[in-house]
mmCIF file of C-alpha atoms in Angstrom:
data_model
loop_
_atom_site.group_PDB
_atom_site.id
_atom_site.type_symbol
_atom_site.label_atom_id
_atom_site.label_comp_id
_atom_site.label_asym_id
_atom_site.label_seq_id
_atom_site.Cartn_x
_atom_site.Cartn_y
_atom_site.Cartn_z
ATOM 1 C CA MET A 1 265.459 89.217 98.425
ATOM 2 C CA GLU A 2 261.931 88.959 97.822
ATOM 3 C CA ILE A 3 262.166 91.373 94.520
ATOM 4 C CA LYS A 4 264.618 88.507 93.226
ATOM 5 C CA MET A 5 261.885 85.819 94.061
ATOM 6 C CA GLU A 6 259.258 87.439 92.409
ATOM 7 C CA ARG A 7 261.631 88.231 89.168
ATOM 8 C CA VAL A 8 262.384 84.343 89.085
ATOM 9 C CA THR A 9 259.040 83.502 89.600
ATOM 10 C CA ASN A 10 258.258 85.796 86.695
ATOM 11 C CA ILE A 11 260.377 84.366 84.855
ATOM 12 C CA ARG A 12 259.324 81.037 85.056
ATOM 13 C CA TRP A 13 255.831 81.786 84.971
ATOM 14 C CA LEU A 14 256.419 83.588 81.452
ATOM 15 C CA TRP A 15 258.683 81.081 80.133
ATOM 16 C CA LYS A 16 255.743 78.235 80.656
ATOM 17 C CA ARG A 17 253.936 79.542 78.624
ATOM 18 C CA LEU A 18 256.290 81.243 75.732
ATOM 19 C CA ARG A 19 257.903 77.529 75.186
ATOM 20 C CA PRO A 20 255.332 76.302 72.589
ATOM 21 C CA GLY A 21 256.603 79.665 70.449
ATOM 22 C CA THR A 22 260.034 79.197 71.155
ATOM 23 C CA GLY A 23 260.942 78.651 66.996
ATOM 24 C CA ALA A 24 259.371 81.786 66.026
ATOM 25 C CA TYR A 25 260.916 83.842 68.791
ATOM 26 C CA ALA A 26 264.159 82.430 67.825
ATOM 27 C CA GLY A 27 263.882 83.429 64.382
ATOM 28 C CA ALA A 28 262.957 86.863 65.533
ATOM 29 C CA THR A 29 265.159 87.387 67.591
ATOM 30 C CA VAL A 30 268.407 85.991 65.321
ATOM 31 C CA CYS A 31 267.386 88.245 62.669
ATOM 32 C CA THR A 32 267.141 91.159 65.153
ATOM 33 C CA GLY A 33 270.326 90.283 66.195
ATOM 34 C CA LEU A 34 271.619 90.127 62.906
ATOM 35 C CA ALA A 35 270.825 93.132 60.795
ATOM 36 C CA SER A 36 271.895 95.145 64.380
ATOM 37 C CA GLY A 37 275.701 93.610 64.000
ATOM 38 C CA ALA A 38 275.467 94.116 60.419
ATOM 39 C CA ALA A 39 274.367 98.178 60.773
ATOM 40 C CA MET A 40 278.366 98.585 62.090
ATOM 41 C CA ALA A 41 279.569 97.737 59.140
ATOM 42 C CA ASP A 42 278.665 101.194 57.806
ATOM 43 C CA PRO A 43 280.767 103.207 59.179
ATOM 44 C CA LEU A 44 283.504 100.809 58.008
ATOM 45 C CA VAL A 45 282.384 100.755 54.613
ATOM 46 C CA LEU A 46 282.725 104.390 54.979
ATOM 47 C CA ALA A 47 285.946 104.750 56.533
ATOM 48 C CA TRP A 48 287.356 103.076 53.461
ATOM 49 C CA ALA A 49 285.683 104.926 51.233
ATOM 50 C CA LEU A 50 286.755 108.557 52.791
ATOM 51 C CA ASP A 51 290.439 106.841 52.935
ATOM 52 C CA ARG A 52 290.604 105.518 49.359
ATOM 53 C CA ALA A 53 289.024 108.789 47.964
ATOM 54 C CA VAL A 54 291.417 111.399 49.515
ATOM 55 C CA VAL A 55 294.718 109.548 50.410
ATOM 56 C CA GLY A 56 294.284 107.188 47.414
ATOM 57 C CA ARG A 57 292.727 109.138 45.191
ATOM 58 C CA ASP A 58 290.510 106.715 44.042
ATOM 59 C CA ALA A 59 287.275 108.731 42.323
ATOM 60 C CA LEU A 60 285.460 105.551 41.791
ATOM 61 C CA ALA A 61 286.179 104.499 46.000
ATOM 62 C CA PRO A 62 282.459 106.678 46.713
ATOM 63 C CA LEU A 63 280.351 104.641 43.727
ATOM 64 C CA TRP A 64 281.642 101.428 45.779
ATOM 65 C CA GLY A 65 280.876 102.524 48.907
ATOM 66 C CA ALA A 66 277.456 103.687 48.154
ATOM 67 C CA GLY A 67 277.399 100.029 46.354
ATOM 68 C CA PHE A 68 278.395 98.436 49.999
ATOM 69 C CA LEU A 69 276.174 100.692 51.981
ATOM 70 C CA LEU A 70 273.371 100.076 49.662
ATOM 71 C CA LEU A 71 273.859 96.020 49.761
ATOM 72 C CA GLY A 72 273.908 96.436 53.433
ATOM 73 C CA ALA A 73 270.812 98.052 53.792
ATOM 74 C CA VAL A 74 268.940 95.636 51.385
ATOM 75 C CA ILE A 75 270.099 92.604 53.723
ATOM 76 C CA ARG A 76 269.027 94.391 56.782
ATOM 77 C CA GLN A 77 265.994 95.666 56.131
ATOM 78 C CA GLY A 78 265.552 91.810 54.775
ATOM 79 C CA LEU A 79 266.543 90.810 57.705
ATOM 80 C CA SER A 80 264.013 93.000 59.232
ATOM 81 C CA VAL A 81 261.462 92.020 57.730
ATOM 82 C CA ALA A 82 261.516 88.464 58.922
ATOM 83 C CA ALA A 83 262.468 89.316 62.295
ATOM 84 C CA THR A 84 259.048 91.505 62.029
ATOM 85 C CA VAL A 85 257.049 88.553 60.229
ATOM 86 C CA TRP A 86 258.897 85.963 63.425
ATOM 87 C CA GLY A 87 257.863 88.692 65.503
ATOM 88 C CA GLN A 88 254.402 89.266 65.370
ATOM 89 C CA ARG A 89 253.283 85.451 64.743
ATOM 90 C CA ALA A 90 254.989 84.574 68.166
ATOM 91 C CA THR A 91 253.384 87.303 69.634
ATOM 92 C CA LYS A 92 250.161 87.018 68.509
ATOM 93 C CA ARG A 93 250.137 83.294 69.054
ATOM 94 C CA PHE A 94 250.898 83.727 72.734
ATOM 95 C CA GLY A 95 248.862 86.996 73.073
ATOM 96 C CA LEU A 96 246.044 84.491 71.672
ATOM 97 C CA ARG A 97 246.865 81.673 73.983
ATOM 98 C CA LEU A 98 246.504 83.498 77.313
ATOM 99 C CA ARG A 99 243.612 85.650 75.961
ATOM 100 C CA ARG A 100 241.996 81.635 76.125
ATOM 101 C CA GLU A 101 243.267 81.059 79.284
ATOM 102 C CA MET A 102 241.951 84.123 81.150
ATOM 103 C CA VAL A 103 238.584 83.370 79.376
ATOM 104 C CA ARG A 104 238.327 80.204 80.833
ATOM 105 C CA LYS A 105 239.420 80.963 83.639
ATOM 106 C CA ALA A 106 236.898 83.843 84.854
ATOM 107 C CA GLY A 107 234.387 81.264 84.246
ATOM 108 C CA ASP A 108 235.606 79.141 86.837
ATOM 109 C CA LEU A 109 235.560 81.943 89.149
ATOM 110 C CA GLY A 110 231.998 81.748 91.320
ATOM 111 C CA ALA A 111 229.258 83.982 91.205
ATOM 112 C CA GLU A 112 230.488 85.930 94.199
ATOM 113 C CA PHE A 113 233.163 87.040 92.313
ATOM 114 C CA HIS A 114 231.243 88.263 88.530
ATOM 115 C CA ASP A 115 228.947 90.131 90.843
ATOM 116 C CA ARG A 116 231.746 92.020 92.719
ATOM 117 C CA GLN A 117 233.820 92.813 89.563
ATOM 118 C CA PRO A 118 232.809 95.407 86.896
ATOM 119 C CA ALA A 119 232.496 92.648 83.666
ATOM 120 C CA GLY A 120 234.265 96.019 82.296
ATOM 121 C CA GLU A 121 237.192 95.629 83.999
ATOM 122 C CA THR A 122 237.067 91.796 83.533
ATOM 123 C CA GLN A 123 236.135 92.322 79.472
ATOM 124 C CA PHE A 124 239.395 95.404 79.424
ATOM 125 C CA HIS A 125 241.642 93.027 81.770
ATOM 126 C CA VAL A 126 241.357 90.131 79.333
ATOM 127 C CA GLU A 127 241.556 91.904 76.251
ATOM 128 C CA ARG A 128 244.022 94.812 76.842
ATOM 129 C CA ASP A 129 246.299 92.889 79.252
ATOM 130 C CA ALA A 130 246.977 89.575 77.430
ATOM 131 C CA GLU A 131 247.994 92.315 74.142
ATOM 132 C CA GLN A 132 249.859 94.327 76.087
ATOM 133 C CA LEU A 133 252.216 91.425 77.852
ATOM 134 C CA ALA A 134 252.666 89.105 74.835
ATOM 135 C CA GLU A 135 253.846 92.830 73.050
ATOM 136 C CA GLY A 136 255.641 94.167 76.098
ATOM 137 C CA VAL A 137 258.268 90.697 76.328
ATOM 138 C CA TYR A 138 258.283 90.550 72.434
ATOM 139 C CA ARG A 139 259.873 93.996 72.705
ATOM 140 C CA GLY A 140 261.599 93.820 75.354
ATOM 141 C CA LEU A 141 263.314 90.940 74.150
ATOM 142 C CA ILE A 142 264.103 92.190 71.277
ATOM 143 C CA GLN A 143 265.582 95.601 72.472
ATOM 144 C CA VAL A 144 268.010 93.519 74.440
ATOM 145 C CA VAL A 145 269.269 91.849 71.800
ATOM 146 C CA ALA A 146 269.246 94.875 69.234
ATOM 147 C CA LEU A 147 271.449 96.292 71.548
ATOM 148 C CA GLY A 148 273.644 93.420 72.746
ATOM 149 C CA SER A 149 274.515 92.837 69.256
ATOM 150 C CA GLY A 150 275.323 96.165 68.443
ATOM 151 C CA VAL A 151 277.431 97.218 71.199
ATOM 152 C CA GLY A 152 279.101 93.896 70.381
ATOM 153 C CA ALA A 153 279.861 95.035 66.847
ATOM 154 C CA ALA A 154 281.115 98.552 67.565
ATOM 155 C CA ALA A 155 283.299 97.548 70.579
ATOM 156 C CA TRP A 156 284.867 95.727 67.610
ATOM 157 C CA ALA A 157 284.842 98.301 65.027
ATOM 158 C CA VAL A 158 286.738 101.079 67.540
ATOM 159 C CA ALA A 159 289.359 98.465 68.678
ATOM 160 C CA HIS A 160 289.953 97.822 65.161
ATOM 161 C CA TYR A 161 291.115 102.110 65.049
ATOM 162 C CA ASP A 162 292.342 102.470 68.463
ATOM 163 C CA PRO A 163 291.760 100.410 71.197
ATOM 164 C CA ARG A 164 292.302 103.295 73.716
ATOM 165 C CA LEU A 165 289.497 105.151 72.308
ATOM 166 C CA LEU A 166 287.045 102.483 74.107
ATOM 167 C CA TRP A 167 288.320 103.872 77.688
ATOM 168 C CA MET A 168 286.157 106.837 76.246
ATOM 169 C CA ALA A 169 282.888 104.759 76.803
ATOM 170 C CA GLY A 170 284.117 103.676 80.682
ATOM 171 C CA PRO A 171 283.277 107.505 81.908
ATOM 172 C CA MET A 172 280.222 108.523 80.055
ATOM 173 C CA ASN A 173 278.195 104.877 80.860
ATOM 174 C CA LEU A 174 278.815 105.708 84.240
ATOM 175 C CA ALA A 175 277.379 109.098 84.449
ATOM 176 C CA LEU A 176 274.641 107.536 82.548
ATOM 177 C CA TRP A 177 274.139 105.045 85.180
ATOM 178 C CA ALA A 178 274.435 107.505 88.135
ATOM 179 C CA LEU A 179 271.637 109.210 85.678
ATOM 180 C CA LYS A 180 269.618 105.894 85.811
ATOM 181 C CA ARG A 181 269.920 104.686 89.514
ATOM 182 C CA TYR A 182 268.141 108.414 89.864
ATOM 183 C CA TRP A 183 265.439 108.655 87.729
ATOM 184 C CA GLY A 184 264.946 104.576 87.330
ATOM 185 C CA PRO A 185 262.164 104.444 90.300
ATOM 186 C CA ARG A 186 260.127 107.733 88.653
ATOM 187 C CA LEU A 187 260.419 106.215 85.144
ATOM 188 C CA GLU A 188 259.168 103.070 87.074
ATOM 189 C CA ARG A 189 256.767 104.370 89.602
ATOM 190 C CA ASP A 190 255.211 106.775 86.271
ATOM 191 C CA GLY A 191 254.642 103.766 84.094
ATOM 192 C CA ARG A 192 252.893 102.044 86.547
ATOM 193 C CA ALA A 193 250.779 104.443 87.884
ATOM 194 C CA VAL A 194 249.684 104.931 84.303
ATOM 195 C CA GLN A 195 249.205 101.463 83.458
ATOM 196 C CA GLU A 196 246.954 101.470 86.527
ATOM 197 C CA LEU A 197 244.194 104.300 85.338
ATOM 198 C CA ALA A 198 244.075 103.387 81.890
ATOM 199 C CA GLY A 199 242.348 100.544 83.070
ATOM 200 C CA ALA A 200 240.323 101.903 85.541
ATOM 201 C CA ALA A 201 239.494 104.826 83.334
ATOM 202 C CA SER A 202 238.530 102.357 80.434
ATOM 203 C CA ASN A 203 236.259 100.308 83.603
ATOM 204 C CA GLY A 204 234.678 103.555 84.289
ATOM 205 C CA LEU A 205 233.722 104.653 80.999
ATOM 206 C CA GLN A 206 232.513 101.500 79.640
ATOM 207 C CA GLU A 207 230.068 101.020 82.802
ATOM 208 C CA HIS A 208 228.874 104.434 82.435
ATOM 209 C CA LEU A 209 227.626 103.984 79.320
ATOM 210 C CA ALA A 210 226.076 100.623 79.564
ATOM 211 C CA SER A 211 224.201 101.995 82.471
ATOM 212 C CA LEU A 212 222.710 104.581 80.889
ATOM 213 C CA PRO A 213 219.720 103.205 79.651
ATOM 214 C CA VAL A 214 218.757 102.874 83.714
ATOM 215 C CA VAL A 215 219.666 105.716 84.523
ATOM 216 C CA ARG A 216 218.974 108.762 81.576
ATOM 217 C CA GLY A 217 217.183 111.772 83.733
ATOM 218 C CA MET A 218 218.317 109.907 86.965
ATOM 219 C CA PRO A 219 219.434 112.518 89.469
ATOM 220 C CA GLY A 220 223.024 110.527 90.146
ATOM 221 C CA LYS A 221 223.317 110.415 86.179
ATOM 222 C CA ARG A 222 225.695 113.981 86.215
ATOM 223 C CA GLY A 223 227.760 112.547 89.793
ATOM 224 C CA ARG A 224 228.725 109.550 87.978
ATOM 225 C CA GLU A 225 229.545 111.685 84.422
ATOM 226 C CA ARG A 226 232.098 113.881 86.966
ATOM 227 C CA MET A 227 233.285 110.471 87.907
ATOM 228 C CA VAL A 228 234.696 109.126 85.202
ATOM 229 C CA TRP A 229 235.987 112.649 84.115
ATOM 230 C CA ARG A 230 237.421 112.381 87.023
ATOM 231 C CA VAL A 231 239.125 109.306 86.771
ATOM 232 C CA ALA A 232 239.849 110.153 83.035
ATOM 233 C CA ALA A 233 242.045 113.130 84.326
ATOM 234 C CA GLU A 234 243.752 111.458 87.081
ATOM 235 C CA GLN A 235 244.944 109.157 83.640
ATOM 236 C CA VAL A 236 245.968 112.136 81.267
ATOM 237 C CA ARG A 237 247.854 113.546 84.441
ATOM 238 C CA ALA A 238 250.182 110.515 84.353
ATOM 239 C CA GLU A 239 250.991 110.462 81.922
ATOM 240 C CA ALA A 240 251.504 113.984 81.434
ATOM 241 C CA ALA A 241 253.894 113.406 85.007
ATOM 242 C CA ARG A 242 255.546 109.892 82.821
ATOM 243 C CA ARG A 243 256.134 112.126 79.455
ATOM 244 C CA ARG A 244 258.274 114.576 81.651
ATOM 245 C CA THR A 245 260.669 112.373 83.915
ATOM 246 C CA GLU A 246 261.342 110.664 80.317
ATOM 247 C CA LEU A 247 261.579 114.311 78.919
ATOM 248 C CA TRP A 248 264.280 114.906 81.982
ATOM 249 C CA PHE A 249 265.830 111.790 81.948
ATOM 250 C CA GLY A 250 266.056 112.087 78.170
ATOM 251 C CA THR A 251 268.197 116.082 77.908
ATOM 252 C CA GLU A 252 270.416 115.172 80.877
ATOM 253 C CA SER A 253 271.724 111.555 78.626
ATOM 254 C CA GLY A 254 271.954 113.960 75.727
ATOM 255 C CA LEU A 255 273.813 116.202 77.714
ATOM 256 C CA VAL A 256 276.216 113.212 79.066
ATOM 257 C CA MET A 257 276.854 111.691 75.319
ATOM 258 C CA THR A 258 277.827 115.011 73.763
ATOM 259 C CA ALA A 259 280.384 115.614 76.593
ATOM 260 C CA GLY A 260 281.679 112.124 76.071
ATOM 261 C CA MET A 261 281.562 112.475 71.800
ATOM 262 C CA SER A 262 283.076 116.051 72.386
ATOM 263 C CA GLY A 263 285.780 114.297 74.707
ATOM 264 C CA MET A 264 286.539 111.728 71.719
ATOM 265 C CA VAL A 265 287.109 114.591 69.663
ATOM 266 C CA ALA A 266 289.549 116.170 71.666
ATOM 267 C CA VAL A 267 291.157 112.969 72.065
ATOM 268 C CA ALA A 268 291.393 111.697 68.789
ATOM 269 C CA GLY A 269 292.205 115.108 67.452
ATOM 270 C CA PRO A 270 295.631 115.501 67.744
ATOM 271 C CA GLN A 271 296.173 111.782 66.146
ATOM 272 C CA LEU A 272 294.462 113.000 63.240
ATOM 273 C CA ALA A 273 296.338 116.407 63.145
ATOM 274 C CA SER A 274 300.030 114.021 63.372
ATOM 275 C CA GLY A 275 298.506 111.649 60.563
ATOM 276 C CA GLU A 276 298.467 108.740 63.488
ATOM 277 C CA MET A 277 294.694 108.499 61.896
ATOM 278 C CA THR A 278 292.861 109.113 58.770
ATOM 279 C CA ALA A 279 290.188 111.327 58.099
ATOM 280 C CA GLY A 280 287.993 107.792 57.601
ATOM 281 C CA ALA A 281 289.131 106.550 60.895
ATOM 282 C CA PHE A 282 288.281 109.016 62.350
ATOM 283 C CA LEU A 283 284.867 109.300 61.134
ATOM 284 C CA GLY A 284 284.414 105.575 62.103
ATOM 285 C CA VAL A 285 285.302 105.968 65.560
ATOM 286 C CA TYR A 286 282.560 108.618 65.956
ATOM 287 C CA LEU A 287 280.224 106.979 64.449
ATOM 288 C CA CYS A 288 280.544 103.707 65.835
ATOM 289 C CA LEU A 289 281.504 105.209 69.482
ATOM 290 C CA GLY A 290 277.595 106.829 70.403
ATOM 291 C CA GLN A 291 276.457 102.735 69.088
ATOM 292 C CA LEU A 292 278.525 102.010 72.981
ATOM 293 C CA LEU A 293 276.301 104.438 74.670
ATOM 294 C CA ALA A 294 272.872 102.797 73.100
ATOM 295 C CA PRO A 295 272.271 100.641 75.847
ATOM 296 C CA ALA A 296 272.370 103.413 78.777
ATOM 297 C CA LEU A 297 270.208 105.393 76.802
ATOM 298 C CA ALA A 298 267.826 103.191 75.860
ATOM 299 C CA ARG A 299 267.541 102.616 80.388
ATOM 300 C CA GLY A 300 264.629 104.820 80.522
ATOM 301 C CA GLU A 301 262.256 103.201 77.661
ATOM 302 C CA PHE A 302 263.798 99.549 79.054
ATOM 303 C CA LEU A 303 262.651 100.477 82.721
ATOM 304 C CA THR A 304 259.266 102.280 81.118
ATOM 305 C CA ARG A 305 258.547 98.869 79.664
ATOM 306 C CA ARG A 306 259.339 96.802 82.878
ATOM 307 C CA ALA A 307 257.230 98.767 84.743
ATOM 308 C CA GLN A 308 254.252 98.547 82.760
ATOM 309 C CA VAL A 309 255.036 94.421 82.101
ATOM 310 C CA ARG A 310 255.544 94.258 85.753
ATOM 311 C CA THR A 311 251.850 95.541 86.288
ATOM 312 C CA VAL A 312 250.281 93.747 84.125
ATOM 313 C CA LEU A 313 251.338 90.554 84.646
ATOM 314 C CA ALA A 314 250.735 90.895 87.981
ATOM 315 C CA ARG A 315 247.119 91.375 87.312
ATOM 316 C CA VAL A 316 247.508 88.260 84.893
ATOM 317 C CA ARG A 317 248.723 86.167 87.047
ATOM 318 C CA GLY A 318 246.275 87.123 90.080
ATOM 319 C CA LEU A 319 243.103 85.769 87.689
ATOM 320 C CA LEU A 320 245.150 82.564 85.970
ATOM 321 C CA GLU A 321 246.489 80.843 89.287
ATOM 322 C CA ASP A 322 243.323 82.089 91.090
ATOM 323 C CA LEU A 323 243.822 84.891 93.352
ATOM 324 C CA VAL A 324 241.357 87.356 92.920
ATOM 325 C CA ARG A 325 239.642 87.597 96.351
ATOM 326 C CA PRO A 326 235.936 88.470 95.854
ATOM 327 C CA GLU A 327 235.321 89.987 98.698
ATOM 328 C CA GLU A 328 237.870 92.437 97.166
ATOM 329 C CA GLY A 329 236.797 92.489 94.036
ATOM 330 C CA GLY A 330 239.987 93.945 92.492
ATOM 331 C CA TRP A 331 242.443 91.765 90.037
ATOM 332 C CA ASN A 332 245.400 91.030 93.019
ATOM 333 C CA LYS A 333 249.556 90.462 92.525
ATOM 334 C CA PRO A 334 250.283 87.112 93.139
ATOM 335 C CA PRO A 335 252.021 86.300 96.260
ATOM 336 C CA VAL A 336 256.195 85.507 96.367
#
């Protein structure tokens, strides 16, 4: 219950600040959805060209198919460019507004906080957290829209050829969901650790370099250097752990997907041999069926991004909602 309330609070907090850029976000999501959905036209074009060439003995069919594929690629590229332009505009404006709000709030905090809070850490949060939060929110939104439109178009294409094959996606998605349940907490934990250590490592290095004119030649200089590199080494180990977790999740997901696609070949093969399914239809179904698994396969990346956004969002809210406690000298997560 507490986690759900935190999610609702975070969504409301973000929506309040994203609302001025609604038009730009809407343009980016619409263009992304159209481009992702249009990509599913390629298997249909290939299926048509193959059947016309093999069954209909139409020598011009491959040329027409190539022309349609080229036209579709041009349209998708145009939509992708438009989505990127809209997305960059929305992201940069949101990040700039957020950074300005954070700088203004930092100026309102008392001297006691700034005495205890290292200037390098404050600078790191204002510069990097605002940019990462804006980019993370946009990437997550685009990923959801692209996957949704792609899955919808792929499901329609598979049903167009043989609705029974849609059931093949069920067991595969169930197996991928089970993998997500197992690896999901680890992905979130590793992503959060990397995010937190990145701030600590940047702050430590910045403070050490700023203090060199003062501590040069003093006995404690080597100890400060060892402390800086110890934190940096912890960050490297955390990033390596995250990569290993992502590698295991990706490998197991790939094996599940391969097994499912092999099952589809086993089911559709007899229909292809008996003539109930043409070679073009078989190719189209094979290409589209993989798209039906895209949401489950992208789950690991989505969980990593969500963990990063949550960590950054907690720090940003901790400052903007005046929940930074000077006696602790840190950026605290706002209560829910």
